[in-house]
Coordinates of C-alpha atoms in Angstrom, one line a residue:
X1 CA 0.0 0.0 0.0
X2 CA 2.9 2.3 0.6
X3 CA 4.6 1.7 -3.1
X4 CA 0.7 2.9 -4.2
X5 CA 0.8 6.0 -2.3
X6 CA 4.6 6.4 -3.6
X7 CA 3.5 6.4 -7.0
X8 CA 0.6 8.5 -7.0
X9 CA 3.0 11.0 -4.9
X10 CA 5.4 11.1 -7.6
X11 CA 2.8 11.3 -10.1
X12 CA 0.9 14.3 -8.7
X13 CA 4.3 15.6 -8.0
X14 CA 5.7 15.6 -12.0
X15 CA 1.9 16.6 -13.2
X16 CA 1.9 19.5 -10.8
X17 CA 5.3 20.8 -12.0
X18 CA 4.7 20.4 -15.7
X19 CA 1.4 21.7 -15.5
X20 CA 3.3 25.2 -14.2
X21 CA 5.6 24.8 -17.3
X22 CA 2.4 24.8 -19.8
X23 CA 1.0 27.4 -17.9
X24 CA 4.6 29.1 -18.1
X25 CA 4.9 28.8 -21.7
X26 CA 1.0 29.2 -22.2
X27 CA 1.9 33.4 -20.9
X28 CA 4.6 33.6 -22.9
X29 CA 2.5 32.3 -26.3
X30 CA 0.0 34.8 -24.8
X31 CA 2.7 37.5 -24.6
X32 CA 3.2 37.2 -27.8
X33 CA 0.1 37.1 -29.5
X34 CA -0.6 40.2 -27.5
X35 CA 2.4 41.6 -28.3
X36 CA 1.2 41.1 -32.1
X37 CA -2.1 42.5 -32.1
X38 CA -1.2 46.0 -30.2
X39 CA 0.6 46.3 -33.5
X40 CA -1.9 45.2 -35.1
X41 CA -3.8 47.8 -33.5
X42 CA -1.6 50.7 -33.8
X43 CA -0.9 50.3 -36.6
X44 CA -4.6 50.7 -37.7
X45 CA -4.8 54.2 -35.5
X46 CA -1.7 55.3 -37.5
X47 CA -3.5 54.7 -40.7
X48 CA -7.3 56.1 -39.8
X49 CA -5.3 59.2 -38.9
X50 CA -3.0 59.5 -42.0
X51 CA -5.3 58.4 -44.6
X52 CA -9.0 58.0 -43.0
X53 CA -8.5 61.3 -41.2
X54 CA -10.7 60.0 -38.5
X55 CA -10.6 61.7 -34.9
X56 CA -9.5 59.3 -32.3
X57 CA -13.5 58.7 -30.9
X58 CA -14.2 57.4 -34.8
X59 CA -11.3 55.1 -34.3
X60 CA -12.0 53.6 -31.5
X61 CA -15.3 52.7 -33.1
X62 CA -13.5 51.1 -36.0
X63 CA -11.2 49.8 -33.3
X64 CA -14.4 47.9 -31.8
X65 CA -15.6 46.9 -35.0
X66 CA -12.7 45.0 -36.1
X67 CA -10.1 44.0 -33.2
X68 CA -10.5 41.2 -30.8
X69 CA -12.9 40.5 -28.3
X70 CA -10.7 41.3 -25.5
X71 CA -9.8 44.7 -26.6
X72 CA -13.3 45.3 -28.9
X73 CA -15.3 46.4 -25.3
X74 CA -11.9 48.8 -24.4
X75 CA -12.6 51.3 -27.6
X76 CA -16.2 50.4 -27.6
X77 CA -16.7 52.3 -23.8
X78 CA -14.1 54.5 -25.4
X79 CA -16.3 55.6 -27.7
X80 CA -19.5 55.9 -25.7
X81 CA -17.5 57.6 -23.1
X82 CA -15.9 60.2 -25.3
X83 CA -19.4 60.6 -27.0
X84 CA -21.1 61.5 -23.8
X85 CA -20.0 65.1 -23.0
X86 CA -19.0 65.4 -19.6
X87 CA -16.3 67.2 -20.5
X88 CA -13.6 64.4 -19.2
X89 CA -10.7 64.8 -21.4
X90 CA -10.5 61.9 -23.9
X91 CA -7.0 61.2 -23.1
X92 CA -8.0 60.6 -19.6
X93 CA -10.8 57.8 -21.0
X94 CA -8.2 56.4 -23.0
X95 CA -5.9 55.8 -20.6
X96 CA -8.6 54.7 -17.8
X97 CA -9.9 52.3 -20.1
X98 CA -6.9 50.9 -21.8
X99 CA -5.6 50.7 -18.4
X100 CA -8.4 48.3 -17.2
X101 CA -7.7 46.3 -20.6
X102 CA -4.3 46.0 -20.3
X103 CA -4.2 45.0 -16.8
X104 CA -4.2 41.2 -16.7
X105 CA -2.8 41.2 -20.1
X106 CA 1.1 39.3 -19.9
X107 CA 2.8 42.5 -21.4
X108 CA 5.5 44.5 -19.9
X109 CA 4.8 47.8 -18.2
X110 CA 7.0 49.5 -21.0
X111 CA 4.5 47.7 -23.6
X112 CA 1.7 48.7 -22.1
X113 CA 2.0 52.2 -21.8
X114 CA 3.0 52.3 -25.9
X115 CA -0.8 52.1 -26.1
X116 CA -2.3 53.5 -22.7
X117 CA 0.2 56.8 -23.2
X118 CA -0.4 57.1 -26.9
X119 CA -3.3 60.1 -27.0
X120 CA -0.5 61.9 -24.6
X121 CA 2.1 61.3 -27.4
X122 CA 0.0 62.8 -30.3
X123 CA -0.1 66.8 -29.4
X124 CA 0.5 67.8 -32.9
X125 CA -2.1 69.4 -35.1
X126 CA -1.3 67.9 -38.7
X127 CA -2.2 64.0 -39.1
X128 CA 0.9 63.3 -40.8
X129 CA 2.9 63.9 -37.8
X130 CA 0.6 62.3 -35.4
X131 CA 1.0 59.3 -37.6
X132 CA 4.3 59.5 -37.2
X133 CA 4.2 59.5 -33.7
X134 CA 1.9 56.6 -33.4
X135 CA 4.6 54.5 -35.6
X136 CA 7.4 55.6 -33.5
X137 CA 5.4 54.7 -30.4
X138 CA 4.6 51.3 -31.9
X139 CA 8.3 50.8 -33.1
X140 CA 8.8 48.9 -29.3
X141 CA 6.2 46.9 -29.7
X142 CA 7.5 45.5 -33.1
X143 CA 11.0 45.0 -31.6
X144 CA 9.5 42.9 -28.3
X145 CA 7.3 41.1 -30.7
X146 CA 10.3 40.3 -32.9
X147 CA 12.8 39.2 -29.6
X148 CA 9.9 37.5 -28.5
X149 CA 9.2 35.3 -31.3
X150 CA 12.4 34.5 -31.4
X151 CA 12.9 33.7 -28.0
X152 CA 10.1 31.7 -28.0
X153 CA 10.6 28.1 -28.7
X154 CA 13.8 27.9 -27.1
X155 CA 12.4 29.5 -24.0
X156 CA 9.7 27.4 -24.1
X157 CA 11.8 24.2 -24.0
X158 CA 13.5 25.4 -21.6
X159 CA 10.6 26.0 -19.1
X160 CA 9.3 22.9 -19.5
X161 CA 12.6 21.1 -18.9
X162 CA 13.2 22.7 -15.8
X163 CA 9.6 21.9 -14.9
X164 CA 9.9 18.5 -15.3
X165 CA 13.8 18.7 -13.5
X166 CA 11.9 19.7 -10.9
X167 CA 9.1 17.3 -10.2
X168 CA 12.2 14.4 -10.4
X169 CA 14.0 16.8 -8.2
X170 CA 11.6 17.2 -5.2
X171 CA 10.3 13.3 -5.9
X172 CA 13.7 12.3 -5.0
X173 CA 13.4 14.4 -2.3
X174 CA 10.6 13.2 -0.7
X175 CA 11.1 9.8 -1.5

């Protein structure tokens, strides 16, 4: 009866630390997809600006209209927000609301801000240079996206070797 309860020890033990490794790797395939649709996403302010010449209210509605369900509600109360009149400055709704977004989301402080900051960054009158300041501010988020793709799969591996080093570690421990 002790071998059983041995066993099933061990087992639990190696499922429990390789579970943390998928969960591991899980956040860092997570990072990245976030990672690509903030460009994504930027990329489509950059262009309703320079070619659409939308105001930033009419982009978040075409930001609702067409991004992911995780980020479609963000420039949807955006838009409703900005649309109400209260006289709250729009770059304080952005920033509320991208902030409540962008909370949970696996991305680095200096990632998130490229989108919560961006209405701070665009002071400029003419479209062309607010453009341009929504492509420089997105030029970090295609470098991360770029490191971590590439960092990626051998990250990965790593992660869930040392997960499963570690279940045989603390097995032989306890055993």
């Amino acid at each position: 009866m002790g071998l059983v309860f041995k066993i099933l020890g061990t087992v639990c033990i190696l499922a429990g630390c390789m579970g943390w490794g998928v969960s591991r790797v899980g956040e860092e395939r997570g990072r990245v997809r976030n990672l690509r649709e903030l460009i994504q996403i930027t990329g489509r302010i950059r262009d309703e600006i320079a070619y659409g010449k939308h105001t930033m209210p009419e982009i978040c509605l075409i930001l609702a209209q067409n991004c992911s369900p995780a980020y479609r509600a963000c420039f949807l109360k955006i838009y409703e927000q900005a649309g109400q009149g209260r006289g709250e400055p729009f770059d304080c709704i952005w920033t509320r609301q991208t902030g409540k977004c962008l909370k949970d989301v696996p991305l680095a402080e200096e990632e998130k801000a490229v989108l919560t900051d961006l209405p701070r960054n665009m002071g400029m009158q003419e479209e062309k240079l607010q453009a341009e300041s929504v492509a420089r501010a997105a030029g970090l988020l295609v470098r991360n996206c770029r490191m971590a793709e590439e960092a990626y799969e051998n990250k990965s591996k790593v992660i869930l070797s040392v997960s499963a080093l570690t279940g045989v570690f603390i097995t032989i421990l306890l055993i």
